[in-house]
Coordinates of C-alpha atoms in Angstrom, one line a residue:
M1 CA 126.4 122.6 75.8
S2 CA 126.4 126.1 74.4
E3 CA 129.2 128.7 75.2
L4 CA 126.5 130.8 77.0
A5 CA 125.6 127.8 79.2
E6 CA 129.2 127.2 79.9
A7 CA 129.8 130.8 80.7
T8 CA 126.8 130.9 83.1
L9 CA 127.9 127.8 84.9
I10 CA 131.5 129.1 85.3
Q11 CA 130.3 132.4 86.6
A12 CA 128.1 130.5 89.1
G13 CA 131.1 128.5 90.1
L14 CA 133.1 131.8 90.7
Q15 CA 130.4 133.3 92.8
A16 CA 130.0 130.2 94.9
G17 CA 133.7 130.0 95.6
L18 CA 134.5 126.7 93.8
F19 CA 137.4 128.3 92.1
D20 CA 138.8 131.8 91.4
N21 CA 139.6 133.9 88.3
D22 CA 143.3 132.9 88.5
Q23 CA 142.3 129.2 88.1
V24 CA 140.2 130.0 85.1
A25 CA 142.9 132.1 83.4
R26 CA 145.5 129.3 83.9
L27 CA 143.2 126.5 82.6
R28 CA 141.7 128.3 79.7
P29 CA 144.8 127.8 77.3
L30 CA 145.3 124.3 78.6
A31 CA 141.7 123.4 77.8
R32 CA 142.0 124.9 74.3
A33 CA 145.3 123.1 73.7
Q34 CA 143.7 119.7 74.8
R35 CA 140.5 120.4 72.9
Q36 CA 138.1 120.2 75.8
S37 CA 135.7 122.6 77.3
L38 CA 136.9 124.9 80.0
L39 CA 134.1 123.5 82.3
D40 CA 135.6 120.1 81.8
A41 CA 139.1 121.3 82.6
L42 CA 137.8 122.9 85.7
A43 CA 136.0 119.7 86.8
G44 CA 139.1 117.7 86.3
E45 CA 141.2 120.2 88.2
L46 CA 138.8 120.4 91.2
S47 CA 137.8 116.6 91.0
L48 CA 134.2 117.7 90.9
P49 CA 131.4 116.3 88.7
Q50 CA 129.1 118.5 86.7
T51 CA 126.5 118.3 89.3
A52 CA 128.7 120.7 91.5
F53 CA 128.4 123.5 88.9
Y54 CA 124.7 123.1 88.6
L55 CA 124.3 123.1 92.5
A56 CA 126.3 126.4 92.4
L57 CA 124.0 127.8 89.8
A58 CA 121.0 126.8 91.9
Q59 CA 122.6 128.3 95.0
V60 CA 123.5 131.6 93.2
R61 CA 119.8 131.8 91.6
G62 CA 118.1 130.8 94.8
L63 CA 116.5 127.7 93.1
P64 CA 116.0 124.2 94.5
Y65 CA 118.2 121.5 92.9
A66 CA 116.1 118.6 91.7
R67 CA 117.5 115.1 92.5
L68 CA 115.9 113.3 89.7
G69 CA 116.1 109.9 91.2
S70 CA 113.9 110.9 94.2
W71 CA 111.6 113.6 92.7
P72 CA 108.5 112.0 91.3
V73 CA 107.1 113.0 88.0
D74 CA 103.6 114.5 87.6
E75 CA 102.8 112.5 84.5
G76 CA 99.4 114.1 84.1
A77 CA 101.1 117.5 83.7
L78 CA 103.9 116.1 81.6
G79 CA 101.5 114.7 79.2
R80 CA 99.9 118.1 78.6
L81 CA 103.4 119.5 77.4
P82 CA 103.7 119.3 73.7
A83 CA 106.5 116.9 72.4
T84 CA 108.0 119.5 70.2
L85 CA 108.3 121.9 73.2
L86 CA 110.2 119.2 75.3
K87 CA 112.4 118.4 72.3
R88 CA 113.6 122.0 72.0
H89 CA 113.4 122.9 75.7
P90 CA 114.0 119.9 78.0
M91 CA 111.9 120.3 81.2
A92 CA 109.6 118.3 83.3
P93 CA 107.0 118.9 86.2
L94 CA 108.3 117.2 89.3
S95 CA 107.5 117.2 92.9
D96 CA 110.0 117.9 95.7
P97 CA 110.2 115.6 98.8
E98 CA 107.5 117.9 100.5
G99 CA 105.1 117.3 97.6
R100 CA 105.4 120.8 96.1
L101 CA 105.3 120.7 92.2
H102 CA 108.1 122.4 90.4
L103 CA 108.9 123.0 86.7
V104 CA 112.4 121.4 86.5
V105 CA 114.6 122.9 83.8
A106 CA 118.3 122.6 82.8
N107 CA 118.4 126.3 81.7
P108 CA 116.8 128.8 83.9
D109 CA 117.5 131.5 81.4
D110 CA 115.3 129.8 78.8
A111 CA 112.6 132.4 79.1
L112 CA 110.7 131.3 75.9
G113 CA 110.4 127.7 76.9
V114 CA 109.5 128.4 80.6
E115 CA 106.8 131.0 79.5
T116 CA 105.3 128.4 76.9
A117 CA 105.2 125.6 79.5
R118 CA 103.8 127.8 82.3
R119 CA 100.9 128.7 80.0
V120 CA 100.1 124.9 79.8
V121 CA 100.8 123.7 83.4
G122 CA 100.4 126.9 85.5
N123 CA 102.8 129.2 87.0
L124 CA 105.0 126.6 88.8
P125 CA 108.2 127.6 90.6
L126 CA 111.4 126.7 88.8
A127 CA 113.9 124.0 89.9
L128 CA 117.2 123.1 88.3
A129 CA 118.5 119.8 87.1
E130 CA 121.5 118.7 85.0
P131 CA 120.7 118.4 81.2
E132 CA 121.9 114.8 80.8
G133 CA 119.7 113.5 83.6
L134 CA 116.8 115.5 82.5
A135 CA 117.0 114.4 78.9
A136 CA 117.4 110.7 80.0
L137 CA 114.3 111.1 82.2
L138 CA 112.3 112.4 79.3
R139 CA 113.4 109.7 76.8
R140 CA 112.3 107.0 79.3
L141 CA 109.0 108.6 80.1
R142 CA 108.1 109.3 76.5
G143 CA 109.0 105.9 75.2
R144 CA 111.4 104.5 72.6
E145 CA 110.5 107.1 70.0
A146 CA 111.7 109.8 72.2
S147 CA 114.8 107.7 73.1
Q148 CA 116.0 108.2 69.5
E149 CA 115.9 112.0 70.0
G150 CA 117.8 114.3 72.3
T151 CA 121.4 113.3 73.1
G152 CA 121.1 109.9 71.3
E153 CA 123.5 108.5 73.9
D154 CA 125.0 105.1 73.1
P155 CA 126.2 102.4 75.7
V156 CA 129.8 103.2 74.9
G157 CA 129.5 106.8 75.7
L158 CA 127.1 106.2 78.6
F159 CA 129.5 103.9 80.4
Q160 CA 132.4 106.3 79.8
R161 CA 130.2 109.0 81.5
I162 CA 129.2 106.7 84.4
V163 CA 132.8 105.9 85.1
R164 CA 133.9 109.4 84.9
E165 CA 131.1 110.5 87.3
A166 CA 132.1 107.7 89.7
G167 CA 135.8 108.9 89.7
L168 CA 134.8 112.5 90.3
R169 CA 132.4 111.5 93.0
R170 CA 135.0 109.2 94.6
A171 CA 132.6 106.3 94.4
S172 CA 133.6 102.9 95.7
D173 CA 131.0 100.9 93.8
I174 CA 128.8 101.3 90.7
H175 CA 125.5 99.5 90.8
I176 CA 123.5 98.9 87.5
E177 CA 120.1 97.4 88.4
A178 CA 117.1 96.4 86.1
I179 CA 113.9 97.8 87.7
K180 CA 110.2 97.7 86.7
N181 CA 110.4 100.8 84.5
G182 CA 114.0 100.8 83.2
V183 CA 117.6 100.4 84.6
Q184 CA 118.7 102.5 87.5
V185 CA 122.4 103.4 88.0
R186 CA 123.5 104.1 91.5
L187 CA 126.9 104.9 93.1
R188 CA 128.1 104.2 96.7
V189 CA 129.8 107.5 97.8
D190 CA 131.1 107.8 101.3
G191 CA 129.3 104.6 102.3
R192 CA 125.9 105.9 101.1
M193 CA 124.0 104.8 98.0
E194 CA 122.9 107.6 95.6
A195 CA 121.1 107.5 92.3
L196 CA 122.9 108.8 89.3
G197 CA 120.1 110.6 87.7
A198 CA 116.8 109.1 86.7
P199 CA 116.4 105.5 85.4
L200 CA 117.6 104.8 82.0
A201 CA 115.2 103.6 79.3
R202 CA 115.0 99.8 79.1
D203 CA 116.8 99.4 75.8
L204 CA 119.6 101.7 76.7
G205 CA 120.0 100.1 80.1
D206 CA 120.1 96.6 78.6
A207 CA 122.7 97.7 76.1
L208 CA 124.8 99.2 79.0
I209 CA 124.7 95.9 80.9
S210 CA 125.8 94.0 77.7
R211 CA 128.6 96.5 77.3
V212 CA 129.9 96.0 80.7
K213 CA 129.7 92.3 80.4
V214 CA 131.7 92.3 77.2
L215 CA 134.3 94.4 78.8
S216 CA 134.4 92.2 81.9
G217 CA 134.9 89.0 79.9
M218 CA 131.5 87.6 80.8
D219 CA 129.2 85.6 78.6
I220 CA 126.6 88.2 77.4
A221 CA 124.2 85.2 76.3
E222 CA 124.0 84.0 80.0
S223 CA 121.6 86.0 82.0
R224 CA 120.1 83.3 84.3
A225 CA 123.3 82.5 86.4
P226 CA 125.6 84.7 88.3
Q227 CA 129.0 85.6 86.7
D228 CA 132.1 87.3 87.9
G229 CA 134.7 89.2 85.8
G230 CA 136.9 92.3 85.8
L231 CA 138.0 95.2 83.7
A232 CA 140.3 98.1 83.5
Y233 CA 138.9 101.4 82.4
P234 CA 140.3 105.0 82.5
V235 CA 138.4 107.3 84.7
R236 CA 139.4 110.3 82.5
E237 CA 140.6 110.4 78.9
G238 CA 144.2 109.7 78.6
G239 CA 144.4 108.7 82.2
E240 CA 145.6 105.3 83.8
P241 CA 143.0 102.6 83.7
V242 CA 141.3 101.8 86.9
E243 CA 140.8 98.1 87.9
M244 CA 137.2 97.1 88.6
R245 CA 135.8 93.8 90.0
V246 CA 132.5 93.0 88.3
A247 CA 129.7 90.7 89.5
S248 CA 126.3 90.0 87.9
I249 CA 123.2 88.2 89.1
P250 CA 119.8 87.6 87.7
I251 CA 116.9 89.5 89.4
K252 CA 113.2 89.9 88.9
F253 CA 113.2 92.4 86.2
G254 CA 116.4 91.4 84.4
E255 CA 120.1 91.6 85.7
R256 CA 122.0 93.7 88.0
L257 CA 125.7 94.4 88.0
T258 CA 128.0 95.6 90.8
L259 CA 131.4 97.1 89.9
R260 CA 133.8 97.5 92.7
V261 CA 136.3 100.3 91.9
M262 CA 139.7 99.1 93.1
K263 CA 141.3 102.5 93.0
S264 CA 144.1 103.5 95.3
D265 CA 143.8 106.9 96.8
P266 CA 147.3 108.4 96.9
N267 CA 146.3 110.9 99.6
R268 CA 145.3 108.2 102.0
Q269 CA 148.4 106.0 102.0
K270 CA 149.7 106.9 105.4
L271 CA 148.4 105.9 108.8
D272 CA 148.1 109.6 109.9
A273 CA 145.8 110.4 107.0
L274 CA 143.3 107.7 108.0
G275 CA 142.3 109.6 111.2
L276 CA 144.3 107.3 113.4
P277 CA 145.0 109.1 116.7
A278 CA 148.7 110.1 116.9
A279 CA 149.3 108.0 120.1
M280 CA 147.5 104.9 118.5
A281 CA 149.6 105.3 115.3
A282 CA 152.8 105.4 117.4
R283 CA 151.9 102.3 119.2
L284 CA 151.0 100.5 115.9
R285 CA 154.4 101.5 114.4
D286 CA 156.1 100.1 117.6
A287 CA 154.2 96.8 117.2
L288 CA 155.0 96.6 113.5
G289 CA 158.7 97.0 114.5
H290 CA 158.8 93.7 116.5
P291 CA 160.4 90.8 114.7
H292 CA 157.6 88.5 115.5
G293 CA 153.9 88.4 116.6
I294 CA 150.5 89.2 115.3
V295 CA 148.6 92.4 114.7
L296 CA 144.9 92.1 113.8
V297 CA 142.6 94.7 112.3
T298 CA 138.9 93.9 113.0
G299 CA 135.5 95.4 112.0
P300 CA 132.6 94.7 109.7
T301 CA 132.8 94.5 105.9
G302 CA 133.4 97.9 104.3
S303 CA 135.0 99.5 107.5
G304 CA 138.4 100.1 105.9
K305 CA 140.4 97.2 107.3
S306 CA 142.3 96.5 104.1
T307 CA 143.2 100.2 103.7
T308 CA 144.6 100.3 107.2
L309 CA 146.8 97.2 106.6
Y310 CA 148.1 98.6 103.3
C311 CA 149.0 101.8 105.1
A312 CA 150.8 99.6 107.7
L313 CA 152.7 97.8 105.0
R314 CA 153.8 101.1 103.6
E315 CA 155.3 101.9 106.9
L316 CA 157.7 99.0 106.6
D317 CA 161.0 99.0 104.7
A318 CA 160.3 96.8 101.8
D319 CA 164.0 97.0 100.6
S320 CA 165.3 95.4 103.7
L321 CA 162.5 93.1 104.7
N322 CA 161.0 90.2 102.8
I323 CA 157.2 90.8 102.8
L324 CA 154.6 88.5 101.3
T325 CA 150.8 88.8 101.3
A326 CA 147.9 86.6 100.5
E327 CA 144.7 88.6 99.5
D328 CA 141.3 88.2 98.2
P329 CA 141.5 90.3 96.0
V330 CA 144.8 92.3 95.6
E331 CA 143.3 95.7 95.9
Q332 CA 146.5 97.9 95.8
V333 CA 149.9 97.0 94.3
I334 CA 152.8 97.9 96.5
P335 CA 156.3 98.0 94.9
G336 CA 158.8 95.6 96.6
I337 CA 156.2 93.3 98.1
S338 CA 155.2 89.9 96.7
Q339 CA 151.4 89.7 96.6
V340 CA 149.4 86.6 96.0
Q341 CA 145.8 86.4 94.7
V342 CA 143.8 83.9 96.5
N343 CA 141.7 81.6 94.4
A344 CA 140.0 78.2 94.3
K345 CA 143.5 76.4 94.1
V346 CA 145.4 78.7 96.6
G347 CA 143.6 79.5 99.8
F348 CA 144.7 81.6 102.8
A349 CA 146.1 78.7 104.7
S350 CA 147.9 77.0 101.9
A351 CA 149.4 80.3 100.8
L352 CA 150.6 81.0 104.3
R353 CA 152.2 77.5 104.6
S354 CA 154.0 78.1 101.3
F355 CA 155.2 81.5 102.5
L356 CA 157.1 80.0 105.4
R357 CA 159.3 78.2 102.9
H358 CA 160.2 81.6 101.4
D359 CA 162.1 83.0 104.2
P360 CA 159.6 85.9 105.0
D361 CA 160.0 88.7 107.6
V362 CA 156.5 90.0 107.4
V363 CA 153.4 88.1 106.3
L364 CA 149.9 89.6 105.6
V365 CA 146.9 87.2 105.4
G366 CA 143.9 89.0 104.0
E367 CA 141.5 87.4 106.5
I368 CA 141.4 84.7 109.2
R369 CA 138.2 82.8 108.4
D370 CA 138.8 79.4 110.0
L371 CA 141.0 77.4 112.4
D372 CA 143.3 76.2 109.7
T373 CA 144.3 79.7 108.7
A374 CA 144.5 80.8 112.3
D375 CA 146.6 77.9 113.5
V376 CA 149.2 78.4 110.7
A377 CA 149.3 82.2 111.4
L378 CA 149.8 81.6 115.2
K379 CA 152.6 79.2 114.5
A380 CA 154.3 81.5 112.1
A381 CA 154.2 84.3 114.7
T382 CA 155.9 81.9 117.2
T383 CA 158.7 81.1 114.8
G384 CA 160.0 84.6 114.1
H385 CA 157.5 86.2 111.7
M386 CA 155.4 89.3 112.0
V387 CA 151.9 88.4 110.8
L388 CA 149.2 91.0 109.9
S389 CA 145.5 90.0 109.3
T390 CA 141.9 91.0 109.6
L391 CA 139.0 89.4 111.4
H392 CA 135.3 90.1 111.5
T393 CA 134.5 91.0 115.0
N394 CA 132.7 94.1 116.6
S395 CA 135.4 95.0 119.2
A396 CA 139.1 94.6 119.8
P397 CA 138.7 92.2 122.9
G398 CA 136.1 90.4 120.8
A399 CA 138.8 89.3 118.4
I400 CA 140.3 87.1 121.2
T401 CA 136.9 85.5 122.0
R402 CA 136.4 84.9 118.2
L403 CA 139.8 83.1 117.9
Q404 CA 139.1 81.0 121.0
D405 CA 135.7 80.1 119.6
I406 CA 137.2 78.7 116.3
G407 CA 139.6 76.5 118.3
C408 CA 142.9 78.5 118.8
E409 CA 144.9 77.6 121.8
R410 CA 144.8 80.3 124.5
F411 CA 148.4 80.1 125.4
L412 CA 149.4 80.7 121.7
L413 CA 147.1 83.8 121.6
G414 CA 148.6 85.2 124.7
A415 CA 152.2 84.5 123.5
T416 CA 151.7 86.0 120.0
L417 CA 149.2 88.8 120.0
R418 CA 150.9 92.3 119.9
G419 CA 147.8 94.5 119.3
I420 CA 144.4 94.5 118.0
L421 CA 142.7 97.4 116.2
A422 CA 138.9 97.7 115.7
Q423 CA 137.6 100.3 113.4
R424 CA 134.5 101.9 111.7
L425 CA 134.1 104.5 109.0
V426 CA 132.0 107.7 109.4
R427 CA 131.4 110.5 107.0
Q428 CA 133.6 113.5 107.4
L429 CA 132.0 117.0 107.6
C430 CA 132.6 119.2 104.5
P431 CA 135.0 121.8 105.8
H432 CA 133.6 124.4 103.4
C433 CA 130.0 124.4 104.7
R434 CA 129.9 122.8 108.1
R435 CA 128.2 125.1 110.6
E436 CA 128.3 125.5 114.4
V437 CA 125.4 124.7 116.6
E438 CA 124.8 124.8 120.4
A439 CA 124.8 121.4 122.0
D440 CA 121.7 120.5 123.9
A441 CA 121.6 118.5 127.2
A442 CA 121.2 115.2 125.5
A443 CA 124.3 115.8 123.3
R444 CA 126.3 117.0 126.4
Q445 CA 125.4 113.7 128.3
L446 CA 126.3 111.6 125.3
L447 CA 129.6 113.3 124.9
Q448 CA 130.3 113.4 128.6
Q449 CA 130.6 117.1 128.8
P450 CA 129.6 119.3 131.8
A451 CA 125.9 120.4 131.7
D452 CA 126.8 124.0 132.6
A453 CA 129.8 124.6 130.3
P454 CA 129.3 126.2 126.8
L455 CA 129.6 123.5 124.0
R456 CA 129.6 124.2 120.3
L457 CA 129.3 121.2 117.9
W458 CA 129.4 121.1 114.1
E459 CA 126.7 119.8 111.7
P460 CA 126.3 119.4 108.0
A461 CA 124.9 122.3 105.9
G462 CA 125.4 121.4 102.2
C463 CA 127.3 123.2 99.3
P464 CA 128.3 122.6 95.8
R465 CA 131.7 121.1 96.8
C466 CA 130.0 118.3 98.8
L467 CA 127.2 118.1 96.3
G468 CA 124.7 119.3 98.8
S469 CA 125.3 116.4 101.3
G470 CA 127.2 118.3 104.0
Y471 CA 129.8 115.6 104.0
R472 CA 133.0 114.9 101.9
G473 CA 135.0 111.8 102.4
R474 CA 135.1 109.4 105.3
I475 CA 137.3 109.0 108.4
G476 CA 138.1 106.1 110.6
L477 CA 136.9 105.7 114.3
Y478 CA 139.4 103.4 116.0
E479 CA 139.6 101.1 119.0
A480 CA 143.0 99.7 120.1
L481 CA 144.0 96.9 122.6
W482 CA 147.7 96.5 123.1
V483 CA 148.8 93.3 124.7
D484 CA 151.4 93.5 127.5
A485 CA 152.7 90.7 129.8
E486 CA 149.8 91.1 132.3
L487 CA 147.2 91.1 129.5
A488 CA 149.0 88.1 127.8
A489 CA 148.7 86.0 131.0
A490 CA 144.9 86.9 131.3
I491 CA 144.4 85.8 127.7
A492 CA 146.2 82.5 128.3
T493 CA 144.0 81.8 131.4
G494 CA 140.8 82.3 129.3
A495 CA 139.6 85.7 130.6
G496 CA 136.5 87.0 129.1
E497 CA 136.0 90.2 127.1
R498 CA 134.9 92.3 130.0
E499 CA 137.7 91.2 132.2
L500 CA 140.3 91.8 129.4
A501 CA 139.0 95.3 128.8
A502 CA 139.1 96.0 132.5
R503 CA 142.7 94.7 133.0
A504 CA 144.1 96.3 130.0
R505 CA 146.4 99.2 130.7
D506 CA 146.5 100.5 127.2
Y507 CA 142.9 100.2 125.8
W508 CA 141.6 103.1 123.6
R509 CA 137.8 102.5 123.2
L510 CA 135.9 103.3 120.0
A511 CA 133.6 105.6 121.9
D512 CA 136.7 107.7 123.1
D513 CA 137.8 108.2 119.5
A514 CA 134.1 108.9 118.3
R515 CA 133.8 111.6 121.1
A516 CA 137.1 113.2 120.2
K517 CA 136.3 113.5 116.6
V518 CA 132.8 115.0 117.2
L519 CA 134.2 117.5 119.6
A520 CA 137.0 118.4 117.1
G521 CA 134.4 119.0 114.3
Q522 CA 135.6 116.2 112.1
T523 CA 132.3 114.5 112.0
S524 CA 128.7 115.2 113.3
L525 CA 127.1 113.8 116.4
E526 CA 124.6 112.0 114.2
E527 CA 127.2 110.2 112.3
A528 CA 128.9 109.1 115.5
R529 CA 125.9 108.6 117.7
V530 CA 125.5 104.8 117.3
Y531 CA 129.1 104.2 118.3
L532 CA 128.7 106.3 121.5
Q533 CA 125.4 104.5 122.4
E534 CA 126.8 101.0 121.7
V535 CA 129.1 101.2 124.7
G536 CA 126.8 103.2 126.8
A537 CA 128.9 106.4 126.8

């Protein structure tokens, strides 16, 4: 990137409010000392990818930002542009989601290149894209010969860039998938899949897959059978390596890899930071303070159950308590706690049986999957141990039904259960660009608000800080069922879910929390709508 391009992007970031002049002045000598560009220093400071700076430039110039993974190429128009022009002035004619054709450029100030291209393809409006993504798109479209030109990116540098982008975008997973016309890299950010630029050329994509398999300890010669592995790789140069769990599987056009990023977010290690209501957090802390019993966290895969349990463990005093965990896999290392990785030789039930011979105060079982594990957990809770675990159910009362279905004794459930949390994750509105709107009649009814009272809600807008999505990060929606003596008696006599919900004195429903977070502007009605409708709110 030229100095002029960097200065242009920094100026756009200033105008868009991504940072201020004081930050620029402070980081300039640090960037020089570390031999990195000022733009990279700002990106690291703000934890923002390069995309944010290009979005800021597009916003300042009033240009649309081209998302290369979803804007189709007009190959006829592209074929009319001379290869020599594209080599010196990367650009491509792409259609936006509404079908309007644009000339997509990485440098809107490249007057010579734009004027020359417009003489060939017509006076197309400009759109902006990142140079790396645009160059990769052109290399793939123009074949292997073009792939030797431009950036000349190799699989080592490419993987380094992908991991850095994943870290800056706070991605939980990296997906590398062979498709018909190349290899597509996608990231899961805030629960949604998004393409990381255009598909890679086949040779570069295959080399990237081989690179990851080597780092993960997989057999690169084996492409017809699934494999599992793992690696540790720094998100940024000089930083601590981040653990990743890697899985490969053969598919129609080659292979696909999924890398689960096992990164612990230091800002989300307390119960209060998860979005847990204050009263619910207080009750959970009270339950954790009991010397024995079971606390369950339920919800579908990917709903944040493990994060909640890790935060619960951090609430305990590891110095004065003997805490042991059985996990699959160990996602976060907590000082002072003995953590066991479950494998083919050591299952949840066998680990739990062994724990009971190690004088534990608190035991965490990663998941209750069968009667064997559940039975050992229940008996541990009756013999003076606090047990924490997860279960795959849709609601808090549903956890009791599920345990009964797999064969647990009802009287043991009533005697040991302290509380059950059910949770989901929704995207959190970006605080920098969310906008107020007037609620309509349907929204008022869904949120149980008076029809005649004024009601303002918040909706996503999109800005460079949230990369145009309108959302940044996720927050939990929680349901909690706390078991008192009356409810324990109802559980022991086999009461159903509806009866348990009706008889519970302290039952905070998922819809209640969803409604509260929509009204507080933490998330949008569209994000929470399904959880309001599920219970007929």
